[in-house]
Coordinates of C-alpha atoms in Angstrom, one line a residue:
Chain D
D1 CA 2.0 21.4 -22.8
Q2 CA -0.9 21.9 -20.4
V3 CA -3.3 19.4 -18.4
L4 CA -7.3 20.4 -18.6
H5 CA -9.8 19.5 -16.0
I6 CA -12.3 18.8 -17.4
V7 CA -15.5 17.1 -16.0
P8 CA -18.2 15.9 -18.9
E9 CA -21.2 16.7 -17.5
T10 CA -23.6 14.6 -20.4
F11 CA -23.1 11.7 -22.0
Q12 CA -22.8 13.5 -26.0
Q13 CA -19.7 15.5 -23.9
V14 CA -18.6 12.5 -22.4
Q15 CA -18.9 11.2 -26.7
L16 CA -17.2 14.2 -28.0
L17 CA -14.1 14.2 -25.8
Q18 CA -13.2 10.2 -26.4
H19 CA -13.3 11.2 -30.2
L20 CA -11.2 14.1 -29.7
C21 CA -8.9 11.2 -27.6
S22 CA -9.1 9.2 -30.2
T23 CA -7.8 11.6 -33.6
L24 CA -5.6 13.8 -31.5
P25 CA -2.3 12.6 -30.3
L26 CA -3.9 13.6 -26.2
D27 CA -2.4 12.5 -23.5
L28 CA -5.0 10.7 -21.1
W29 CA -4.0 11.2 -17.4
K30 CA -7.1 10.7 -16.5
P31 CA -8.6 8.0 -16.4
L32 CA -6.0 5.9 -18.4
L33 CA -8.3 4.9 -21.0
P34 CA -10.8 6.8 -23.5
E35 CA -13.1 4.4 -22.4
D36 CA -13.3 5.4 -19.1
I37 CA -14.0 8.4 -19.4
W38 CA -17.6 9.3 -17.8
A39 CA -20.1 11.9 -17.0
G40 CA -19.6 13.2 -13.8
E41 CA -16.3 12.1 -13.1
D42 CA -12.4 13.8 -13.5
L43 CA -11.0 14.1 -16.2
H44 CA -7.3 15.1 -16.5
I45 CA -5.9 16.0 -19.6
R46 CA -2.3 17.1 -21.0
V47 CA -2.2 18.7 -24.3
P48 CA 0.9 19.2 -26.4
A49 CA 1.4 22.7 -26.9
P50 CA 0.3 23.4 -30.6
L51 CA -2.6 21.8 -30.1
V52 CA -3.2 23.7 -26.5
Q53 CA -5.7 26.6 -28.9
E54 CA -7.5 24.0 -30.9
V55 CA -8.6 21.9 -28.3
K56 CA -10.1 24.5 -26.3
D57 CA -11.7 26.0 -29.1
S58 CA -13.0 22.6 -29.8
L59 CA -14.6 22.7 -25.8
D60 CA -16.2 26.1 -26.0
Q61 CA -17.5 25.8 -29.1
H62 CA -19.6 22.5 -27.6
M63 CA -19.9 24.5 -24.6
I64 CA -17.8 21.7 -22.3
S65 CA -15.9 24.0 -19.2
Y66 CA -12.5 23.2 -18.2
K67 CA -9.2 24.6 -16.6
V68 CA -6.1 24.5 -16.4
L69 CA -5.0 21.9 -13.9
I70 CA -0.5 22.7 -15.0
P71 CA -0.7 25.6 -17.4
D72 CA 3.0 24.5 -18.8
V73 CA 4.4 20.8 -17.9
Q74 CA 7.5 21.6 -18.3
E75 CA 8.2 23.3 -15.9
L76 CA 6.8 21.7 -13.6
V77 CA 8.9 18.3 -14.7
D78 CA 12.2 20.7 -15.2
Q79 CA 11.1 21.8 -10.8
S80 CA 11.2 18.5 -9.6
M81 CA 14.2 17.5 -10.3
P82 CA 16.9 16.9 -7.9
R83 CA 18.5 19.8 -6.9
E84 CA 22.1 20.6 -7.5
M85 CA 24.3 18.4 -6.3
S86 CA 27.7 20.3 -6.7
S87 CA 28.2 21.4 -2.9
H88 CA 26.5 18.0 -1.5
G89 CA 27.6 14.6 -1.3
Q90 CA 26.5 12.8 -4.7
V91 CA 24.1 10.1 -5.2
P92 CA 24.0 8.4 -8.7
E93 CA 22.4 10.5 -11.5
G94 CA 18.4 9.5 -12.2
Y95 CA 18.4 6.4 -9.4
V96 CA 15.0 6.1 -8.5
Y97 CA 14.5 5.6 -5.3
T98 CA 10.7 6.1 -4.6
Q99 CA 10.7 2.5 -7.0
Y100 CA 11.6 -1.1 -6.0
H101 CA 14.9 -2.3 -8.0
P102 CA 15.7 -5.8 -8.8
M103 CA 19.9 -6.6 -6.7
E104 CA 21.9 -6.1 -10.5
E105 CA 20.6 -2.1 -10.1
I106 CA 21.3 -3.0 -6.0
Y107 CA 24.6 -3.7 -6.5
Q108 CA 25.3 -0.9 -8.8
W109 CA 24.0 1.7 -6.8
M110 CA 26.1 0.4 -3.9
T111 CA 28.9 0.5 -5.8
Q112 CA 27.8 4.1 -7.2
I113 CA 26.7 5.8 -3.8
Q114 CA 31.4 4.8 -3.0
K115 CA 32.3 5.8 -5.0
S116 CA 30.7 9.4 -5.6
N117 CA 31.6 10.1 -1.5
S118 CA 35.2 8.2 -0.9
E119 CA 35.6 10.6 1.9
L120 CA 32.3 9.1 4.2
V121 CA 31.2 5.9 2.4
T122 CA 33.1 2.4 1.9
Q123 CA 31.6 -1.1 0.9
H124 CA 32.9 -3.8 2.7
S125 CA 31.7 -7.6 1.8
L126 CA 30.1 -10.0 4.8
G127 CA 30.4 -13.2 3.5
T128 CA 28.3 -14.9 0.4
T129 CA 24.6 -16.1 0.4
I130 CA 23.9 -20.4 0.3
E131 CA 24.1 -18.8 -3.8
N132 CA 27.5 -17.8 -3.3
R133 CA 26.2 -14.1 -4.0
T134 CA 28.1 -11.6 -2.3
M135 CA 26.2 -9.9 0.9
Y136 CA 27.9 -6.0 1.1
Y137 CA 27.7 -3.4 3.8
L138 CA 28.2 0.1 3.4
Q139 CA 29.5 1.9 6.2
I140 CA 29.3 5.8 6.5
S141 CA 31.7 6.7 8.5
Q142 CA 33.2 10.8 9.1
P143 CA 36.8 11.1 10.1
S144 CA 37.9 12.0 13.1
D145 CA 40.9 11.1 15.8
K146 CA 37.8 9.6 18.5
P147 CA 36.4 6.2 18.7
K148 CA 32.4 6.0 17.7
K149 CA 30.1 3.6 18.4
I150 CA 28.1 2.0 16.2
I151 CA 24.4 2.2 14.4
W152 CA 24.0 -1.1 12.8
M153 CA 20.6 -1.3 10.4
D154 CA 19.9 -4.3 8.0
C155 CA 17.0 -4.1 5.3
G156 CA 15.6 -7.3 3.2
I157 CA 16.2 -10.1 5.5
H158 CA 12.4 -11.8 4.2
A159 CA 12.7 -11.3 0.2
R160 CA 8.7 -10.5 -0.3
E161 CA 9.0 -7.6 1.6
W162 CA 10.2 -4.7 -0.3
I163 CA 9.7 -1.2 0.9
S164 CA 12.5 -2.8 3.8
P165 CA 15.3 -3.0 1.2
A166 CA 14.1 0.1 -0.8
F167 CA 14.2 2.3 2.7
C168 CA 17.5 1.6 3.3
Q169 CA 18.3 2.5 -0.2
W170 CA 16.7 5.5 0.8
F171 CA 18.0 5.6 4.1
V172 CA 21.6 6.4 3.0
K173 CA 20.7 9.0 0.7
E174 CA 19.1 11.0 3.1
I175 CA 22.4 11.3 4.7
L176 CA 24.5 11.1 1.8
Q177 CA 22.6 14.3 0.5
N178 CA 22.0 16.0 4.1
Y179 CA 25.4 15.8 6.3
K180 CA 27.0 19.0 5.4
S181 CA 24.0 21.0 5.6
D182 CA 21.5 19.6 8.5
P183 CA 22.7 20.1 12.1
K184 CA 20.7 17.3 13.5
I185 CA 22.7 14.4 11.0
S186 CA 26.2 16.1 11.1
R187 CA 26.3 15.9 15.0
F188 CA 24.8 12.5 14.6
L189 CA 28.6 11.7 12.2
Q190 CA 30.3 13.2 14.6
N191 CA 29.5 10.9 17.1
L192 CA 28.6 7.5 15.6
D193 CA 29.1 5.5 12.5
L194 CA 26.6 3.6 10.3
Y195 CA 26.5 0.3 9.0
I196 CA 24.2 0.2 6.6
L197 CA 22.7 -4.0 4.9
P198 CA 20.7 -3.0 2.2
V199 CA 19.5 -6.8 1.3
L200 CA 20.8 -9.3 3.4
N201 CA 18.6 -12.0 2.3
I202 CA 19.4 -11.8 -1.8
D203 CA 19.1 -15.2 -3.3
G204 CA 15.3 -14.9 -1.9
Y205 CA 15.0 -11.4 -3.0
I206 CA 16.2 -12.2 -6.8
Y207 CA 13.5 -15.0 -5.9
S208 CA 11.1 -12.8 -5.3
W209 CA 11.9 -10.9 -8.7
E210 CA 11.7 -14.0 -10.7
K211 CA 10.0 -16.7 -9.6
D212 CA 7.5 -15.8 -7.1
R213 CA 6.8 -13.0 -5.9
L214 CA 5.6 -14.0 -1.9
W215 CA 8.0 -15.7 -1.1
R216 CA 9.9 -14.9 2.7
K217 CA 12.5 -16.9 2.8
N218 CA 16.4 -17.8 1.7
R219 CA 17.3 -20.2 -0.8
S220 CA 18.7 -23.6 0.7
P221 CA 17.9 -26.7 -0.4
H222 CA 16.7 -29.1 2.3
M223 CA 16.0 -33.0 1.0
G224 CA 17.8 -33.5 -1.8
G225 CA 16.3 -30.7 -3.3
T226 CA 13.2 -31.2 -2.6
C227 CA 12.2 -28.4 0.0
Y228 CA 13.6 -24.6 0.2
G229 CA 14.1 -21.8 2.0
T230 CA 14.8 -21.4 6.4
D231 CA 13.7 -18.3 8.0
L232 CA 16.7 -15.8 8.2
N233 CA 14.5 -14.9 11.1
R234 CA 14.2 -17.5 13.2
N235 CA 18.3 -18.4 12.3
F236 CA 19.5 -16.7 14.7
N237 CA 21.1 -18.5 18.0
S238 CA 18.5 -16.7 20.5
S239 CA 15.7 -19.4 22.0
W240 CA 16.4 -21.6 18.1
G241 CA 14.0 -23.5 17.6
S242 CA 11.7 -23.3 20.7
V243 CA 9.0 -21.2 19.8
G244 CA 7.1 -19.7 17.0
V245 CA 8.7 -21.7 14.2
S246 CA 8.4 -24.8 12.3
Y247 CA 10.9 -27.8 11.9
N248 CA 9.9 -28.3 8.5
C249 CA 11.1 -27.1 5.6
S250 CA 8.1 -26.7 3.8
S251 CA 6.7 -24.3 6.2
E252 CA 7.0 -20.3 5.7
I253 CA 9.1 -20.4 9.6
F254 CA 11.1 -23.1 9.5
C255 CA 14.5 -22.3 11.8
G256 CA 17.0 -24.0 10.3
S257 CA 19.0 -27.5 10.5
G258 CA 19.8 -25.9 13.7
P259 CA 21.3 -21.8 14.8
E260 CA 23.0 -20.5 12.0
S261 CA 23.0 -22.6 9.8
E262 CA 22.4 -20.1 7.2
P263 CA 25.6 -18.6 5.7
E264 CA 23.6 -15.6 5.6
T265 CA 22.9 -15.6 9.1
R266 CA 26.4 -16.9 10.0
A267 CA 27.7 -13.7 8.0
V268 CA 25.2 -11.1 9.8
A269 CA 25.6 -12.7 13.4
Q270 CA 30.2 -13.0 13.4
F271 CA 30.2 -9.7 12.2
I272 CA 27.8 -8.6 15.0
E273 CA 29.9 -10.5 17.2
R274 CA 33.4 -9.1 16.5
K275 CA 31.8 -5.5 16.4
K276 CA 29.7 -5.8 19.3
S277 CA 30.6 -4.1 22.8
D278 CA 31.3 -0.4 19.8
I279 CA 28.2 -1.4 18.9
L280 CA 25.0 0.8 20.8
C281 CA 22.0 0.4 18.1
Y282 CA 20.7 -2.6 16.5
L283 CA 18.3 -2.1 13.8
T284 CA 16.4 -4.5 11.8
I285 CA 13.8 -3.8 9.1
H286 CA 10.9 -5.2 8.1
S287 CA 6.9 -5.2 6.4
Y288 CA 4.2 -4.2 7.5
G289 CA 1.9 -4.1 10.3
Q290 CA 3.6 -0.3 11.5
Y291 CA 5.5 -1.9 14.5
I292 CA 8.5 -1.2 15.9
L293 CA 8.7 -3.8 18.0
T294 CA 11.7 -3.8 21.2
P295 CA 12.9 -7.9 22.5
Y296 CA 12.4 -10.1 23.4
G297 CA 9.7 -12.5 21.1
S298 CA 10.8 -15.6 23.2
T299 CA 10.1 -14.9 25.9
T300 CA 7.3 -12.4 27.5
K301 CA 10.5 -12.2 30.5
P302 CA 11.1 -8.1 30.0
P303 CA 14.9 -7.1 28.8
S304 CA 17.3 -5.6 32.2
N305 CA 16.4 -2.4 30.3
S306 CA 13.1 -2.4 29.2
E307 CA 12.2 1.2 30.3
E308 CA 14.2 3.1 28.3
L309 CA 13.9 0.7 24.8
M310 CA 10.1 0.9 25.1
H311 CA 10.8 5.4 26.2
V312 CA 13.1 5.6 22.9
A313 CA 10.8 3.6 20.6
E314 CA 7.6 5.3 22.0
K315 CA 9.9 8.7 21.0
A316 CA 10.2 7.7 17.6
A317 CA 6.7 6.8 17.3
A318 CA 5.6 9.2 18.6
A319 CA 8.0 11.9 15.8
L320 CA 6.8 9.2 12.8
M321 CA 3.4 9.7 13.5
G322 CA 4.4 14.1 13.0
K323 CA 5.3 13.0 9.5
Y324 CA 2.5 12.3 7.6
G325 CA 0.1 10.8 10.9
T326 CA 0.8 7.5 10.2
S327 CA -0.1 4.7 13.6
Y328 CA 3.0 2.8 15.0
E329 CA 2.6 0.4 17.4
V330 CA 5.3 -0.1 20.2
G331 CA 5.8 -2.9 22.2
S332 CA 7.7 -6.1 22.8
T333 CA 7.3 -8.6 20.2
S334 CA 6.1 -11.2 22.2
L335 CA 3.2 -8.8 23.6
I336 CA 1.9 -7.5 21.0
L337 CA 2.7 -9.3 18.3
Y338 CA 3.8 -12.8 18.9
S339 CA 6.2 -15.0 20.1
N340 CA 8.6 -16.2 17.8
S341 CA 12.7 -17.8 18.5
G342 CA 15.6 -17.0 16.9
S343 CA 15.6 -13.3 16.0
S344 CA 18.1 -10.9 15.4
R345 CA 16.7 -8.3 17.3
D346 CA 16.5 -11.0 20.1
W347 CA 19.9 -12.4 19.4
A348 CA 21.6 -8.6 18.8
H349 CA 19.8 -7.6 22.4
M350 CA 20.7 -10.9 24.8
I351 CA 24.7 -10.6 23.2
G352 CA 24.9 -7.5 24.7
I353 CA 23.6 -4.4 22.2
P354 CA 21.5 -2.6 24.1
F355 CA 19.2 -1.1 21.6
S356 CA 17.2 -3.6 19.9
Y357 CA 14.4 -3.6 17.4
T358 CA 12.1 -4.7 14.9
F359 CA 11.1 -2.0 12.3
E360 CA 7.7 -3.2 11.0
L361 CA 7.1 -0.2 8.0
R362 CA 3.3 0.5 5.9
D363 CA 1.6 -1.3 5.6
N364 CA -1.5 -2.0 7.7
G365 CA -3.1 -4.8 5.1
T366 CA -4.4 -3.5 2.4
Y367 CA -1.6 -4.0 -0.2
G368 CA 0.6 -5.9 2.7
F369 CA 3.7 -7.2 1.0
V370 CA 3.0 -5.4 -2.5
L371 CA 2.9 -1.9 -1.8
P372 CA 2.8 0.1 -4.3
P373 CA 5.6 2.2 -5.2
E374 CA 3.8 5.8 -4.2
Q375 CA 4.1 5.1 -0.6
I376 CA 8.1 4.1 -0.6
Q377 CA 8.3 8.2 -0.2
P378 CA 6.2 8.7 2.5
T379 CA 6.9 5.4 4.0
C380 CA 10.6 6.5 3.5
E381 CA 10.5 9.8 5.3
E382 CA 8.3 8.9 8.1
T383 CA 11.1 6.2 8.9
M384 CA 14.0 9.0 9.5
Chain R
S1 CA -18.4 -18.0 33.6
P2 CA -14.1 -17.8 33.9
D3 CA -13.6 -21.7 33.2
S4 CA -15.9 -21.6 29.2
G5 CA -13.0 -19.9 27.1
H6 CA -11.5 -16.7 26.6
K7 CA -13.3 -13.7 26.3
Y8 CA -12.5 -10.6 24.4
Y9 CA -14.1 -6.8 24.8
L10 CA -13.0 -4.8 21.6
Q11 CA -13.8 -1.4 21.0
F12 CA -12.1 -0.4 17.4
T13 CA -12.7 2.5 15.0
T14 CA -13.1 1.1 11.4
E15 CA -11.9 3.1 8.4
D16 CA -12.7 2.4 3.9
Y17 CA -10.2 0.2 2.9
K18 CA -9.2 2.5 0.2
S19 CA -9.0 5.7 0.5
G20 CA -8.9 5.5 4.7
E21 CA -11.1 7.2 5.5
N22 CA -13.0 6.2 8.5
A23 CA -15.7 4.2 8.1
G24 CA -17.3 4.1 12.1
S25 CA -16.7 2.5 15.0
C26 CA -17.8 -0.9 16.9
L27 CA -17.7 -2.1 20.4
A28 CA -18.1 -5.9 20.5
T29 CA -17.2 -9.1 22.5
V30 CA -15.2 -11.5 21.1
L31 CA -16.0 -15.3 22.8
Y32 CA -14.2 -18.3 21.9
P33 CA -15.4 -21.3 23.8
K34 CA -12.9 -24.4 25.0
A35 CA -14.0 -26.2 22.9
K36 CA -13.1 -25.8 19.3
S37 CA -16.3 -24.3 18.1
P38 CA -17.0 -21.1 16.1
P39 CA -16.3 -18.1 18.6
V40 CA -19.3 -16.4 19.9
V41 CA -19.6 -12.8 18.2
T42 CA -22.0 -10.1 19.7
I43 CA -20.6 -6.8 17.7
K44 CA -23.0 -2.9 17.3
C45 CA -21.5 -0.1 14.6
V46 CA -21.8 3.4 14.0
R47 CA -21.1 3.8 10.6
T48 CA -20.0 7.4 9.8
K49 CA -22.1 6.8 6.2
D50 CA -25.8 6.9 5.8
Q51 CA -27.2 4.5 3.8
K52 CA -28.1 6.6 0.9
Q53 CA -24.5 7.1 0.8
I54 CA -23.9 3.6 0.7
Q55 CA -26.0 2.7 -2.4
E56 CA -25.1 5.5 -4.2
E57 CA -21.3 3.9 -3.8
D58 CA -22.7 0.7 -3.9
N59 CA -24.5 1.6 -7.4
T60 CA -21.1 4.1 -8.6
L61 CA -19.6 0.2 -8.3
Y62 CA -21.9 -1.9 -9.6
Q63 CA -22.1 0.1 -12.8
K64 CA -18.5 0.1 -13.4
I65 CA -18.8 -3.5 -14.2
R66 CA -21.6 -3.0 -16.0
H67 CA -20.4 -0.8 -18.2
Q68 CA -17.2 -3.3 -19.8
T69 CA -18.4 -4.5 -22.7
K70 CA -16.1 -7.8 -22.6
P71 CA -15.8 -10.5 -19.9
I72 CA -13.3 -9.1 -16.7
I73 CA -10.2 -10.4 -16.6
G74 CA -7.3 -9.8 -14.5
N75 CA -3.6 -11.4 -13.2
N76 CA -2.1 -10.6 -10.0
I77 CA -3.6 -7.5 -8.4
P78 CA -2.0 -5.8 -7.1
D79 CA 1.6 -6.9 -9.2
S80 CA 4.4 -7.0 -8.2
Y81 CA 5.6 -3.4 -7.2
G82 CA 1.8 -3.0 -5.8
N83 CA -0.3 -1.0 -9.1
I84 CA -3.6 -1.5 -9.9
E85 CA -4.6 -0.8 -12.6
P86 CA -7.8 1.4 -12.8
A87 CA -9.7 -0.8 -14.7
L88 CA -9.2 -3.5 -12.3
E89 CA -10.0 -1.5 -8.7
P90 CA -14.0 -2.5 -9.2
V91 CA -12.7 -6.1 -9.5
W92 CA -10.1 -6.5 -6.4
A93 CA -12.4 -3.7 -4.1
L94 CA -15.2 -6.8 -4.6
A95 CA -12.4 -9.6 -3.9
V96 CA -11.8 -7.9 -0.7
A97 CA -15.5 -7.6 0.2
G98 CA -15.7 -11.5 -0.8
S99 CA -12.3 -12.2 0.8
S100 CA -13.6 -11.1 4.1
Y101 CA -16.0 -13.6 5.1
I102 CA -13.5 -16.1 4.1
M103 CA -11.1 -14.5 6.5
W104 CA -14.1 -14.1 8.9
E105 CA -14.6 -17.4 8.6
K106 CA -11.4 -19.4 8.8
S107 CA -10.2 -16.6 11.9
T108 CA -9.7 -18.5 15.5
E109 CA -8.0 -17.3 18.6
N110 CA -4.3 -18.0 17.0
L111 CA -4.9 -17.5 13.7
G112 CA -5.4 -13.7 11.6
Y113 CA -5.0 -12.9 8.4
F114 CA -4.8 -10.8 5.4
M115 CA -5.2 -10.4 1.8
A116 CA -1.9 -10.5 0.5
Q117 CA -3.5 -10.2 -3.4
V118 CA -5.6 -12.1 -6.2
K119 CA -3.9 -14.8 -8.2
S120 CA -6.7 -14.1 -10.5
A121 CA -9.6 -13.2 -11.6
K122 CA -12.7 -14.0 -14.3
Q123 CA -16.5 -12.8 -15.1
W124 CA -18.4 -14.7 -15.9
I125 CA -21.1 -12.8 -17.4
R126 CA -24.8 -13.7 -16.3
K127 CA -28.3 -13.6 -18.3
D128 CA -30.1 -11.3 -15.3
D129 CA -28.1 -8.5 -13.5
F130 CA -26.3 -10.1 -10.7
V131 CA -21.9 -10.2 -11.1
E132 CA -19.7 -13.3 -10.7
F133 CA -16.6 -14.2 -10.9
D134 CA -14.4 -16.8 -10.0
Y135 CA -11.2 -15.9 -8.3
T136 CA -8.0 -17.1 -6.9
V137 CA -7.3 -15.2 -3.8
L138 CA -4.1 -15.5 -2.1
L139 CA -4.1 -14.8 2.4
H140 CA -1.6 -14.2 4.2
E141 CA -2.0 -16.5 7.6
I142 CA -0.1 -14.9 10.9
P143 CA 1.8 -16.8 12.7
T144 CA 2.5 -19.4 11.0
Q145 CA 3.9 -16.5 7.6
E146 CA 2.3 -19.1 5.2
I147 CA 0.7 -17.8 1.9
I148 CA -2.9 -19.9 1.2
P149 CA -4.9 -19.7 -2.0
C150 CA -8.3 -20.2 -2.2
H151 CA -10.6 -20.4 -4.8
M152 CA -13.9 -18.2 -4.3
R153 CA -17.0 -17.4 -5.8
L154 CA -19.1 -14.1 -5.8
T155 CA -22.1 -12.6 -6.9
W156 CA -23.5 -9.6 -6.2
L157 CA -26.5 -7.0 -6.9
P158 CA -26.1 -4.0 -5.0
G159 CA -29.1 -4.4 -2.8
H160 CA -28.3 -7.8 -2.0
P161 CA -26.1 -9.9 0.3
L162 CA -22.4 -10.6 -1.3
K163 CA -23.0 -14.7 -2.1
V164 CA -19.3 -16.4 -1.4
K165 CA -18.7 -19.8 -2.1
Y166 CA -14.8 -20.8 -1.6
F167 CA -12.3 -24.1 -1.5
C168 CA -9.2 -22.3 0.8
A169 CA -6.1 -24.8 -0.1
S170 CA -6.0 -25.8 3.6
D171 CA -9.8 -26.7 4.2
N172 CA -8.5 -30.8 3.9
Q173 CA -10.9 -31.0 7.1
G174 CA -14.5 -29.6 5.6
P175 CA -17.2 -29.3 7.1
E176 CA -18.6 -31.8 4.3
D177 CA -16.5 -35.5 3.4
G178 CA -15.0 -34.9 0.3
S179 CA -15.3 -31.9 -0.1
G180 CA -12.9 -30.5 -2.9
T181 CA -12.3 -33.8 -4.6
E182 CA -15.7 -33.0 -6.8
S183 CA -16.3 -30.6 -8.7
G184 CA -18.4 -27.3 -8.0
S185 CA -18.2 -28.8 -3.9
T186 CA -16.9 -25.9 -1.4
A187 CA -16.2 -26.3 1.8
G188 CA -17.9 -22.4 2.9
I189 CA -21.1 -20.8 1.8
L190 CA -21.9 -17.6 3.2
H191 CA -25.0 -14.7 3.2
A192 CA -24.8 -11.9 4.5
R193 CA -26.4 -8.6 4.4
G194 CA -25.2 -5.5 2.9
A195 CA -21.8 -5.6 0.5
N196 CA -20.3 -2.4 2.3
F197 CA -17.2 -2.4 4.5

């Protein structure tokens, strides 16, 4: 099969091309519909192999010039397949990391990942959500006789931020695919363990797939079931309920009935509290805005290690920008974003975890929460 | 004088909403007076495109919409996965332009907005050359994180000011009494020069 690039010059040529599309089984790549073919605009059309000569003859006859954009579509398809994985970690066959996945598929993915990488990966339960779903995290740990510090990363604390769980899955895949071949990653794993929670707010995430794409909070019922949801990122025990929150369930930033009132918050907090002396870095992934946020949101008073926090974050932003030129703003939440209390990032730092960051991924508001899947790869690549 | 409010000095660049191409730079001052009145803004911009190029692009957009034989209807633009059907891109583009007026009017020193999604779009065919659309747009409000639905009616012809009438779900203290309870009432009408952002 070949893909041809044509720029029709006259209305007659447009009509002829539309006629070809309606009489032959041609595959319009751009535009999608024959009625959107315009003079002066790019036309990309895939022609099945047996018809290539006939179509070209017809174009020649009518003096329509064309270029061959793709001489062999199958070859391109084969090239774009994932590389052979016999010597590398296994990732599930056919799992598409450049698409958004519903929760059922993410659960299956976690099981698969553990099975195919059992020397490195174990799956553990943190607890259950308000709707009784199990919260699993993946532990990526290279067997070693020396004790290792921990890096914790959670995604999907806010249901509508779909790019966030997509990033956690991508991150796991990248590590597992490259830990043997990439010296940076292999050194990393010699000294550190990674704990990844791909979806923190599972009930909310499912709700955003099934009922309301722009849902944010969890699904805990209030006022006898007339109102739902606590903002999990206002529910942690860090100056809880003091600023940037609402005490009203109908608000998107409702902080809950008390600090750690939500089972999801408790599940994460209890685990991190237990392991805190080994946790070097706490990362929580959100969208959108393109920020790397440092503590605190609840006060403008800088944290004790603020210089070091900023220095590391600035290096991260520079590395990020080096990939595709995407600029991320770095700074304390209360200074560059807005004040808020009860965030997981503030809480992690307050209990003694030295490096605590919120990443707000792409974009800057153009698509916001409904970031197109074409941006999953570049977003994840630059964030790695 | 320092007692009369907060004044901000801004220097910023603009970019094409869709392509991300640099579109120009601006210098502005924004004064929020102590009393709850709208801000006082002075602004000067230098565009990267010339008037002719802008006119051409406006016309291309206009033709794409006029070229359709049936009234355009659409829902959830972009869809949940972030995709916009190519045929609906012009509809989205107009919604972005119209919403920016709404957000301009609604934003305050402490409240900002982004357009999260076009919930619905419906074209009204007119006898004259103007294009007209009825929209429900969802605005993402910061820092409250609320999603505010707004009903927007938009009319446009290249070379003419974009006309936007709107009513947002949170506009219950409108300047007019009973705004929103009568059919056809609006909370704000805006005219502006040009339709390019």
